[in-house]
PDB file of C-alpha atoms in Angstrom:
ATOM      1  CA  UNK P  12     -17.230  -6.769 -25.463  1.00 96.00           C
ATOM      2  CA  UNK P  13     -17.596  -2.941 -26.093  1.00 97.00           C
ATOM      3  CA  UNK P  14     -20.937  -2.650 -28.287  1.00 98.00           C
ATOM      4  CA  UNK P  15     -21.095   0.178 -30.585  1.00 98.00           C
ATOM      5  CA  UNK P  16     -24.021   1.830 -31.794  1.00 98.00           C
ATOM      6  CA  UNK P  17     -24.428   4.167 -34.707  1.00 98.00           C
ATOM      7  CA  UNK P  18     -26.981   6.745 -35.945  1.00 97.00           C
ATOM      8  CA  UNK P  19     -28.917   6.865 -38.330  1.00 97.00           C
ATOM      9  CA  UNK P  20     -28.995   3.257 -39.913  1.00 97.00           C
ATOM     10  CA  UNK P  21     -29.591   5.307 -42.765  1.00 97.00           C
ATOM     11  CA  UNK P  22     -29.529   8.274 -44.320  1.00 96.00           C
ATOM     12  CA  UNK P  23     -31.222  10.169 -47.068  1.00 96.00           C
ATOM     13  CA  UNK P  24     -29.477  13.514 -48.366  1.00 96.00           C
ATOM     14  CA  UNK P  25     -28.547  15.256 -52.009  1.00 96.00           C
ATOM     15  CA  UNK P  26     -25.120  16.062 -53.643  1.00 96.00           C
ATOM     16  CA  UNK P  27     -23.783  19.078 -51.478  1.00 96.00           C
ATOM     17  CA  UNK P  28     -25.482  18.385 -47.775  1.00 97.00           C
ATOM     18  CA  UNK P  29     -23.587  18.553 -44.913  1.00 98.00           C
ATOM     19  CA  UNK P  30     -23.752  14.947 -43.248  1.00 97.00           C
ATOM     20  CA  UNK P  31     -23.075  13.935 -39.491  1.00 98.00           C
ATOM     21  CA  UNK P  32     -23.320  10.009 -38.427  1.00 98.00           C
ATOM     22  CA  UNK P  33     -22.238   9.421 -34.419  1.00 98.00           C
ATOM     23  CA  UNK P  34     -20.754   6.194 -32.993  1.00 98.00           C
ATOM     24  CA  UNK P  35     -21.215   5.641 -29.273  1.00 98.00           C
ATOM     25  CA  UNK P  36     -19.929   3.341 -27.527  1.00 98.00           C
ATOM     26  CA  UNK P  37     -21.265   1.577 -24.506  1.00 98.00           C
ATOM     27  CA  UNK P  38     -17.994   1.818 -22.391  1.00 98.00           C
ATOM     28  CA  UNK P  39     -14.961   4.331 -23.000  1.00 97.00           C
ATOM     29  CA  UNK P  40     -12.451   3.345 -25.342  1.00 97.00           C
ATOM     30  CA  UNK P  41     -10.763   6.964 -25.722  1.00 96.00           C
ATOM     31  CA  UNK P  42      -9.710   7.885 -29.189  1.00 97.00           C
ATOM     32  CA  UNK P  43      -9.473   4.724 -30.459  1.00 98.00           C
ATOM     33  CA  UNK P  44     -11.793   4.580 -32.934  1.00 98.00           C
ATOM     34  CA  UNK P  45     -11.598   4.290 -36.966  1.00 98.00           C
ATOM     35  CA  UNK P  46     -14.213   5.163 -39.489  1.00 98.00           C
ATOM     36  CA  UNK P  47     -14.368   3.065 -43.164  1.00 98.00           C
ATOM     37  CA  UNK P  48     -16.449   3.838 -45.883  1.00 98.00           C
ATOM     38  CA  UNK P  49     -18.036   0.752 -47.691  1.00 98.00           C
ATOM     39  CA  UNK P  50     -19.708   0.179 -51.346  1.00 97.00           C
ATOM     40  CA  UNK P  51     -21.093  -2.876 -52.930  1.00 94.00           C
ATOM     41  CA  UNK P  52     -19.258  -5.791 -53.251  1.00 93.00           C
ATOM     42  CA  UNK P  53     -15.991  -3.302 -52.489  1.00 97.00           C
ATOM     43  CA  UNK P  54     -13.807  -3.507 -48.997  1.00 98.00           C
ATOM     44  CA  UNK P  55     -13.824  -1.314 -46.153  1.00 98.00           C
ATOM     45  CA  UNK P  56     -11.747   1.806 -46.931  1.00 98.00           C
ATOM     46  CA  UNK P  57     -10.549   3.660 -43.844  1.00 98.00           C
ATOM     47  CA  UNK P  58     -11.197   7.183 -43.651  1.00 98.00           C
ATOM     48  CA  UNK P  59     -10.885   8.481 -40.576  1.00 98.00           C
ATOM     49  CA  UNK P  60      -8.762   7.067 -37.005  1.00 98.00           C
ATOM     50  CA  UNK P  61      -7.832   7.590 -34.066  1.00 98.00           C
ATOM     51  CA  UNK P  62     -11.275   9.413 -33.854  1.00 98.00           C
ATOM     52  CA  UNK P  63     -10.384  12.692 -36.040  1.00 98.00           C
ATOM     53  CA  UNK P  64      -6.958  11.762 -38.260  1.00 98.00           C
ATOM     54  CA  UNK P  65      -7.123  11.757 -41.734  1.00 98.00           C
ATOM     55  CA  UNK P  66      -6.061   8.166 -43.841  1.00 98.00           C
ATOM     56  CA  UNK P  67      -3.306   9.876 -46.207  1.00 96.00           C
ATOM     57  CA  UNK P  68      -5.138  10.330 -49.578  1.00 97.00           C
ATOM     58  CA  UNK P  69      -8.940  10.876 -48.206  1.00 98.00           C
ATOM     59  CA  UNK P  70     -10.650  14.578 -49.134  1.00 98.00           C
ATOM     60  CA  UNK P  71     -10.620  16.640 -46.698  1.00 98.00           C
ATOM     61  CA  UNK P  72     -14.582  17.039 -46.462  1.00 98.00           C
ATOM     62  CA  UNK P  73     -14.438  14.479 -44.453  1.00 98.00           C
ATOM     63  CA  UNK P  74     -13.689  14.517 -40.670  1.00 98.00           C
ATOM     64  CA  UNK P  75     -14.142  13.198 -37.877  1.00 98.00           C
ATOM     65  CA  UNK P  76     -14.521  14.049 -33.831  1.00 98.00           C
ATOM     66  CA  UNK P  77     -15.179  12.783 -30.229  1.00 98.00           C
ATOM     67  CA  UNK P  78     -13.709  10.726 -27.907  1.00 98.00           C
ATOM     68  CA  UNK P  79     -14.674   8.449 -24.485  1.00 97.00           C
ATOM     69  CA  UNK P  80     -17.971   7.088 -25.711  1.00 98.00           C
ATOM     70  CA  UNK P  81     -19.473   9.647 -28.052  1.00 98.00           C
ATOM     71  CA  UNK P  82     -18.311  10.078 -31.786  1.00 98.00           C
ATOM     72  CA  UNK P  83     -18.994  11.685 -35.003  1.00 98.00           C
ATOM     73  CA  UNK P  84     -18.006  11.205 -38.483  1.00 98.00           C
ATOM     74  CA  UNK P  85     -19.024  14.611 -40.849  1.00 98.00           C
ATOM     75  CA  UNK P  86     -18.987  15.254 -44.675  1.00 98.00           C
ATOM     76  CA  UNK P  87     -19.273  18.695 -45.329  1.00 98.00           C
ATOM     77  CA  UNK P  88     -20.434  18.901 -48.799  1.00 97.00           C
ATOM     78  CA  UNK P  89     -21.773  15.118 -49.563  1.00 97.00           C
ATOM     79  CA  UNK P  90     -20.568  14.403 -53.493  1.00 96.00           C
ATOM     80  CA  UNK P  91     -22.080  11.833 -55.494  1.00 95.00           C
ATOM     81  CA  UNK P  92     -18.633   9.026 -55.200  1.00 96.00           C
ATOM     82  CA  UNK P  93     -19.914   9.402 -51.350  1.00 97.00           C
ATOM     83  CA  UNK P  94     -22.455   7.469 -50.964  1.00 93.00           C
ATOM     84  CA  UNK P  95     -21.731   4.079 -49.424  1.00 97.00           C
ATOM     85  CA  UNK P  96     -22.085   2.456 -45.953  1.00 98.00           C
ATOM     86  CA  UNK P  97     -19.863   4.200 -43.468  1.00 98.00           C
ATOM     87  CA  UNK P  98     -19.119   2.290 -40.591  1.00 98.00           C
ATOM     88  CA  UNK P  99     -17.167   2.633 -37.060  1.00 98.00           C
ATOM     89  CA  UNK P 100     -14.678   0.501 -35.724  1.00 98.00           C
ATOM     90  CA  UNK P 101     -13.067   0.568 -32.078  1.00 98.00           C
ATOM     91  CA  UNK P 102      -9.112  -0.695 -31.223  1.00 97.00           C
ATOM     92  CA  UNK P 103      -9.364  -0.136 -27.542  1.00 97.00           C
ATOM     93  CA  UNK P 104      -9.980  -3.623 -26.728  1.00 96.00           C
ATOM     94  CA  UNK P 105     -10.497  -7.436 -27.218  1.00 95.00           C
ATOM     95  CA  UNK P 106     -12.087  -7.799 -29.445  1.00 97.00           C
ATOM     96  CA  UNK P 107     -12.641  -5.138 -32.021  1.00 97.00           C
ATOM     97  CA  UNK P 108     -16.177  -4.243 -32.761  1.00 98.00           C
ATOM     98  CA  UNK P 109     -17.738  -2.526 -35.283  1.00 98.00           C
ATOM     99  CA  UNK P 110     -21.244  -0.313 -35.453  1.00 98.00           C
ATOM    100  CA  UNK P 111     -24.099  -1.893 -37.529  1.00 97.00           C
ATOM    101  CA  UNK P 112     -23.402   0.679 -40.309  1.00 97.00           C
ATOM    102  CA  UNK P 113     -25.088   3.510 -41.909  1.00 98.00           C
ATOM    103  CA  UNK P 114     -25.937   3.794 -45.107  1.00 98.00           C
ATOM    104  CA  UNK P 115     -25.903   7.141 -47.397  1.00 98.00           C
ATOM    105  CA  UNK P 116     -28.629   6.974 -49.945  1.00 96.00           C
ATOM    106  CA  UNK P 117     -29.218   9.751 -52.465  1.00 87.00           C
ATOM    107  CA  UNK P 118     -32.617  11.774 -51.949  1.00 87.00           C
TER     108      UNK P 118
ATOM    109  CA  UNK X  12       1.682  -0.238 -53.347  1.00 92.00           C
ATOM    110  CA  UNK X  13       0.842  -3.148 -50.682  1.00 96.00           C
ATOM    111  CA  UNK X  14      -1.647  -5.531 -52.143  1.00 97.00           C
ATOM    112  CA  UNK X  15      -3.965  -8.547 -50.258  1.00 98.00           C
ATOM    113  CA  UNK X  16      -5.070 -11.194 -51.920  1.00 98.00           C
ATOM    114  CA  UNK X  17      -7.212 -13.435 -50.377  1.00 98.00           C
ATOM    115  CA  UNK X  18      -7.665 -17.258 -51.734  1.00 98.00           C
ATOM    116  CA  UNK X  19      -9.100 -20.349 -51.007  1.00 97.00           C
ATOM    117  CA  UNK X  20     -12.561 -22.761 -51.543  1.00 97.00           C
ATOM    118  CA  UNK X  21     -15.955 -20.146 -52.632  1.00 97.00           C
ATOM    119  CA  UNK X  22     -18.169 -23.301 -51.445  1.00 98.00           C
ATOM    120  CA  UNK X  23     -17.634 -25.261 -48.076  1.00 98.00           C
ATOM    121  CA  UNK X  24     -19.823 -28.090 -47.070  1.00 98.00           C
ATOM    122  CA  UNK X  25     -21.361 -27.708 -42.976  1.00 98.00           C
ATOM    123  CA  UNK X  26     -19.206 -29.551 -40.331  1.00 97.00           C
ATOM    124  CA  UNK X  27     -16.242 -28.900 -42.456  1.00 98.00           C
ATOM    125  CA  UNK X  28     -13.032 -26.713 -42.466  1.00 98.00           C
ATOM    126  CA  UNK X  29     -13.149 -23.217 -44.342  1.00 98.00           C
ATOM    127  CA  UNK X  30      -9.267 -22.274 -44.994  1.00 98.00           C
ATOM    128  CA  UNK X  31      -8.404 -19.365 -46.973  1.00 98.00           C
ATOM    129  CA  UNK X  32      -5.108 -17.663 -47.806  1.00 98.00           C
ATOM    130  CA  UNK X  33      -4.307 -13.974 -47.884  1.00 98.00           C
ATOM    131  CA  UNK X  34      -0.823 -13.508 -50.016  1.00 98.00           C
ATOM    132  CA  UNK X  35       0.816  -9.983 -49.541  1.00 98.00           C
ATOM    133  CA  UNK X  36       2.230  -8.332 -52.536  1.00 97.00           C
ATOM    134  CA  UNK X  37       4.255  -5.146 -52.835  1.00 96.00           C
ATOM    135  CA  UNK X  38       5.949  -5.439 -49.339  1.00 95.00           C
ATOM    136  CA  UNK X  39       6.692  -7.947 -46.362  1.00 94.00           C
ATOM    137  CA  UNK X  40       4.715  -9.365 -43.999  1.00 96.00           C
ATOM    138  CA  UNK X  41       6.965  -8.187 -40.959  1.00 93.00           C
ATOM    139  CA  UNK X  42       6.934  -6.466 -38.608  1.00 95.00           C
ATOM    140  CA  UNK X  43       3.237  -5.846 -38.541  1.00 96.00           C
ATOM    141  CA  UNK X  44       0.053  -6.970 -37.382  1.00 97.00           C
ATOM    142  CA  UNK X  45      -2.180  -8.789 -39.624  1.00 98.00           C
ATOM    143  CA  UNK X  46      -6.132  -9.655 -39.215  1.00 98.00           C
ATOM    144  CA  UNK X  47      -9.246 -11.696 -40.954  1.00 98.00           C
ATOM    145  CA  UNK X  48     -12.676 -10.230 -41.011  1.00 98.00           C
ATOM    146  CA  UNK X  49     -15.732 -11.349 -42.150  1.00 98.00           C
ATOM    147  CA  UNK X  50     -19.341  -9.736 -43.406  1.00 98.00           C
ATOM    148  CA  UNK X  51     -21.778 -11.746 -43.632  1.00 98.00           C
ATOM    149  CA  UNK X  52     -23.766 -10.645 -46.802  1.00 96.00           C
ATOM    150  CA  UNK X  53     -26.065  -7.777 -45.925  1.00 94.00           C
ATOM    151  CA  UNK X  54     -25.035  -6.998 -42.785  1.00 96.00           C
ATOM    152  CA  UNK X  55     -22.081  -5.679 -40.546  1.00 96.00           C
ATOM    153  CA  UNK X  56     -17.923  -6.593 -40.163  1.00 98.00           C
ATOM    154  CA  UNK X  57     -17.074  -9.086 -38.012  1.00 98.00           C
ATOM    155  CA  UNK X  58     -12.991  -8.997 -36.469  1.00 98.00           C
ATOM    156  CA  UNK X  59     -11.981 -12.478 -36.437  1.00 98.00           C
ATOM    157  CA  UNK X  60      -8.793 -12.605 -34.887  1.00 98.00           C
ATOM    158  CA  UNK X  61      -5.121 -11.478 -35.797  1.00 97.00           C
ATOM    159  CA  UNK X  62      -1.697 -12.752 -36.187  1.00 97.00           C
ATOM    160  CA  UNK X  63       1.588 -10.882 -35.687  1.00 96.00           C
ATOM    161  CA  UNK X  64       4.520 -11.781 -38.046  1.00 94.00           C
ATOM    162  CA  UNK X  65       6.117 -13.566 -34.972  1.00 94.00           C
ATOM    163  CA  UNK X  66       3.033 -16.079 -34.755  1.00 93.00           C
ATOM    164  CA  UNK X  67       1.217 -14.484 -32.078  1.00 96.00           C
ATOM    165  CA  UNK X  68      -2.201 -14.579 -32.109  1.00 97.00           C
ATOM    166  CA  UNK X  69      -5.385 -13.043 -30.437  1.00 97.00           C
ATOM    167  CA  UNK X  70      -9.143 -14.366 -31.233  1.00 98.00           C
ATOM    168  CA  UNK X  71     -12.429 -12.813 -31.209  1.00 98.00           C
ATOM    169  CA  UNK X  72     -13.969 -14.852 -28.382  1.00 97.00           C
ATOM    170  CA  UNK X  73     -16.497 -15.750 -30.206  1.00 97.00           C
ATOM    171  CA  UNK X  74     -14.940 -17.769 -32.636  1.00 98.00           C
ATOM    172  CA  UNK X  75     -12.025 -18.568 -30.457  1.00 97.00           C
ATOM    173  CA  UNK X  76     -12.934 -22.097 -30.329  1.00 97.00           C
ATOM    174  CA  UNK X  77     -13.449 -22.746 -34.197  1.00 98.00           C
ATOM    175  CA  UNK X  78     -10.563 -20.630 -35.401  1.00 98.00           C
ATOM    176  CA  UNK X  79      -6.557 -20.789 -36.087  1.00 98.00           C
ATOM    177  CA  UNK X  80      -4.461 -17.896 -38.056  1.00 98.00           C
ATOM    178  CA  UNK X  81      -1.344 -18.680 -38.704  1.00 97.00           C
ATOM    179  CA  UNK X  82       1.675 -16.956 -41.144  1.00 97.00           C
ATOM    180  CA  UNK X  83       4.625 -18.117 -42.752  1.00 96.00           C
ATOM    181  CA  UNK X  84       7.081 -15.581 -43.822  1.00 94.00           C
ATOM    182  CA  UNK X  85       8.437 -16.952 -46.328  1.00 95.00           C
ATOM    183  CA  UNK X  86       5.725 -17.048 -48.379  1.00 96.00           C
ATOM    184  CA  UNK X  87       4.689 -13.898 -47.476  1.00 96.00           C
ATOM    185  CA  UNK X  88       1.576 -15.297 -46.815  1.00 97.00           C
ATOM    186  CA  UNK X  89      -1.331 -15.383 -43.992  1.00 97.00           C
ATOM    187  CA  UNK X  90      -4.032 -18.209 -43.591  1.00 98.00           C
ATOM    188  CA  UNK X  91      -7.109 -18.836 -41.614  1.00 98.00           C
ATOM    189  CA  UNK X  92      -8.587 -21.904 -40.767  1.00 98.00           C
ATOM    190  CA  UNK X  93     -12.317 -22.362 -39.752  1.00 98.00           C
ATOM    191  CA  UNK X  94     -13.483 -25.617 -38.469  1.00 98.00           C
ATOM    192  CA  UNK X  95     -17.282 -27.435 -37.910  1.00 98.00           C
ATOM    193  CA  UNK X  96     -18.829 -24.453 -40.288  1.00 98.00           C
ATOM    194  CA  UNK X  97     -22.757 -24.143 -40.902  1.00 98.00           C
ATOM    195  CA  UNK X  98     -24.553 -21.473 -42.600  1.00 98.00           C
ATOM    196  CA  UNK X  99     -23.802 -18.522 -40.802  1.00 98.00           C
ATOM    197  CA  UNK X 100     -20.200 -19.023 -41.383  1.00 98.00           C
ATOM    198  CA  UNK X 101     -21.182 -17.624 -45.017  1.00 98.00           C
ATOM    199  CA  UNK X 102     -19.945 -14.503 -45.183  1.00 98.00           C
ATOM    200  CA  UNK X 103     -17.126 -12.187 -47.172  1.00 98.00           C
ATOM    201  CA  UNK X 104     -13.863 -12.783 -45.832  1.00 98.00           C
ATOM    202  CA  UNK X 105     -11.331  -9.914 -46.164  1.00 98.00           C
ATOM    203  CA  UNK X 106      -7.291  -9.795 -44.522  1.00 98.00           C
ATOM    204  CA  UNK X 107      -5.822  -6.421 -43.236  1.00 98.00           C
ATOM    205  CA  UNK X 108      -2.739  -4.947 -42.253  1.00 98.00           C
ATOM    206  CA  UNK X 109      -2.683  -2.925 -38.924  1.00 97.00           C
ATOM    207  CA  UNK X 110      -0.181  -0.654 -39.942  1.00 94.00           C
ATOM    208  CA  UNK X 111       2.288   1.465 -37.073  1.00 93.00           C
ATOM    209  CA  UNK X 112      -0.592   4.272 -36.479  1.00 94.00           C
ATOM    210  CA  UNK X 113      -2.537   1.082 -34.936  1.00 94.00           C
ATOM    211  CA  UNK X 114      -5.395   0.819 -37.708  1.00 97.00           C
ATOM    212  CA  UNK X 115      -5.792  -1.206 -40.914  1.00 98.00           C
ATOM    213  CA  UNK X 116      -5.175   0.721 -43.738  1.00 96.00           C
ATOM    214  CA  UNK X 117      -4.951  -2.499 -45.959  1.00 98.00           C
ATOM    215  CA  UNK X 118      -7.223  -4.606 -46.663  1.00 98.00           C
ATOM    216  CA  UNK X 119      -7.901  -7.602 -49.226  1.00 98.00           C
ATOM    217  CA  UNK X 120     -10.855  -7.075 -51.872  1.00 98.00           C
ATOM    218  CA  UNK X 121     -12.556 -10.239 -49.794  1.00 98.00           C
ATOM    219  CA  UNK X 122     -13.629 -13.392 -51.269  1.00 98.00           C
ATOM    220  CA  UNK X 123     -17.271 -15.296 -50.729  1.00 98.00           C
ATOM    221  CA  UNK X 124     -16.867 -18.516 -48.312  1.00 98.00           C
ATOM    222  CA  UNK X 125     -20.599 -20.116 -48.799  1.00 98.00           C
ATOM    223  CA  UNK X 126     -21.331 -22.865 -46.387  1.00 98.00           C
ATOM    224  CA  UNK X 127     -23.823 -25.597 -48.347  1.00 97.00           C
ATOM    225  CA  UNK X 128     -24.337 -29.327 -48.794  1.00 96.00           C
TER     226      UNK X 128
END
């Protein structure tokens, strides 16, 4: 299985910071990666995939980058409806995995 | 708008079957790929396995063993089926749609499968 590790676990910032999470993964998987933002008791919402395309109908402050075994999900302004787990996903593979998660508290 | 609805027991007892239902609303189950996951409460997703509108099927090796998804068409409708469940079966289950750019851009709002006698 491809493991996926993302950092921070969590995150502390205020209404307006510019935030950066990264998702590596242990073994290349290309662009085939997703990013979902999460909040309580909610489903995943996809944001991001195929490492830096935008989901139809997500601001544009979000983005994301990489590809092979190093990624990064960015917010450039953080607002307050942002903060949530965000999570990484890959779809290179057998199975899908996803990154333990990293959650955006306010500071 | 596509909608998932996920159905099915909130309480199953260890050693027994956990089978939930996702019914899709506002558009057809072909020709696309369709998958369970599951997050334990707390912590991270888990993939579970997918079915394709044809029947095919892939499974998360991990559950492989334990696990059948299966869809019928004509009730535009996807199950999953679960067997020999303890504890840390309980988790929120969720259905998606991979849609044609290869990633799930649908997904159910998820519904609570606890595992207790």
């Amino acid at each position: 299985d491809i493991h996926l590790t993302q950092s921070p676990s969590f995150l502390s910032a205020s209404v307006g910071d510019r935030v950066t999470i990264t998702c590596r993964a242990s073994q290349g998987i290309s662009s085939y990666l997703a990013w979902y933002q999460q909040k309580p008791g909610k489903a995943p919402r996809l944001l991001i995939y195929a490492a830096s395309t935008l989901q139809s109908g997500v601001p544009s402050r979000f983005s994301g980058s990489g590809s092979g075994t190093e990624f990064t999900l960015t917010i450039s302004s953080l607002q307050p409806e942002d903060f949530a787990t965000y999570s990484c996903q890959h779809l290179s593979s057998y199975p899908f995995t996803f990154g333990g998660g990293t959650k955006v508290e306010i500071k | 708008q596509v909608q998932l609805q996920e159905s099915g027991p909130g309480l199953v007892k260890p050693s027994e079957t956990l089978s939930l239902t996702c019914t899709v609303f506002g558009g057809s189950i072909s020709p696309y790929y369709w998958s369970w996951y599951r997050q334990p409460p707390g912590k991270g997703l888990e993939w579970i396995g997918f079915v394709h509108y044809s029947g095919s099927t892939n499974y998360n090796p991990s559950l492989e063993s334990r696990v059948t998804i299966s869809v019928d068409t004509s009730k535009n409708q996807l199950s999953l089926r679960l067997n020999s469940v303890t504890a840390a079966d309980t988790a929120f289950y969720y259905c998606a749609r991979r849609d044609s750019n290869g990633y799930y851009g649908y997904w159910g709002q998820g519904t609570l499968v606890t595992v207790s006698s």
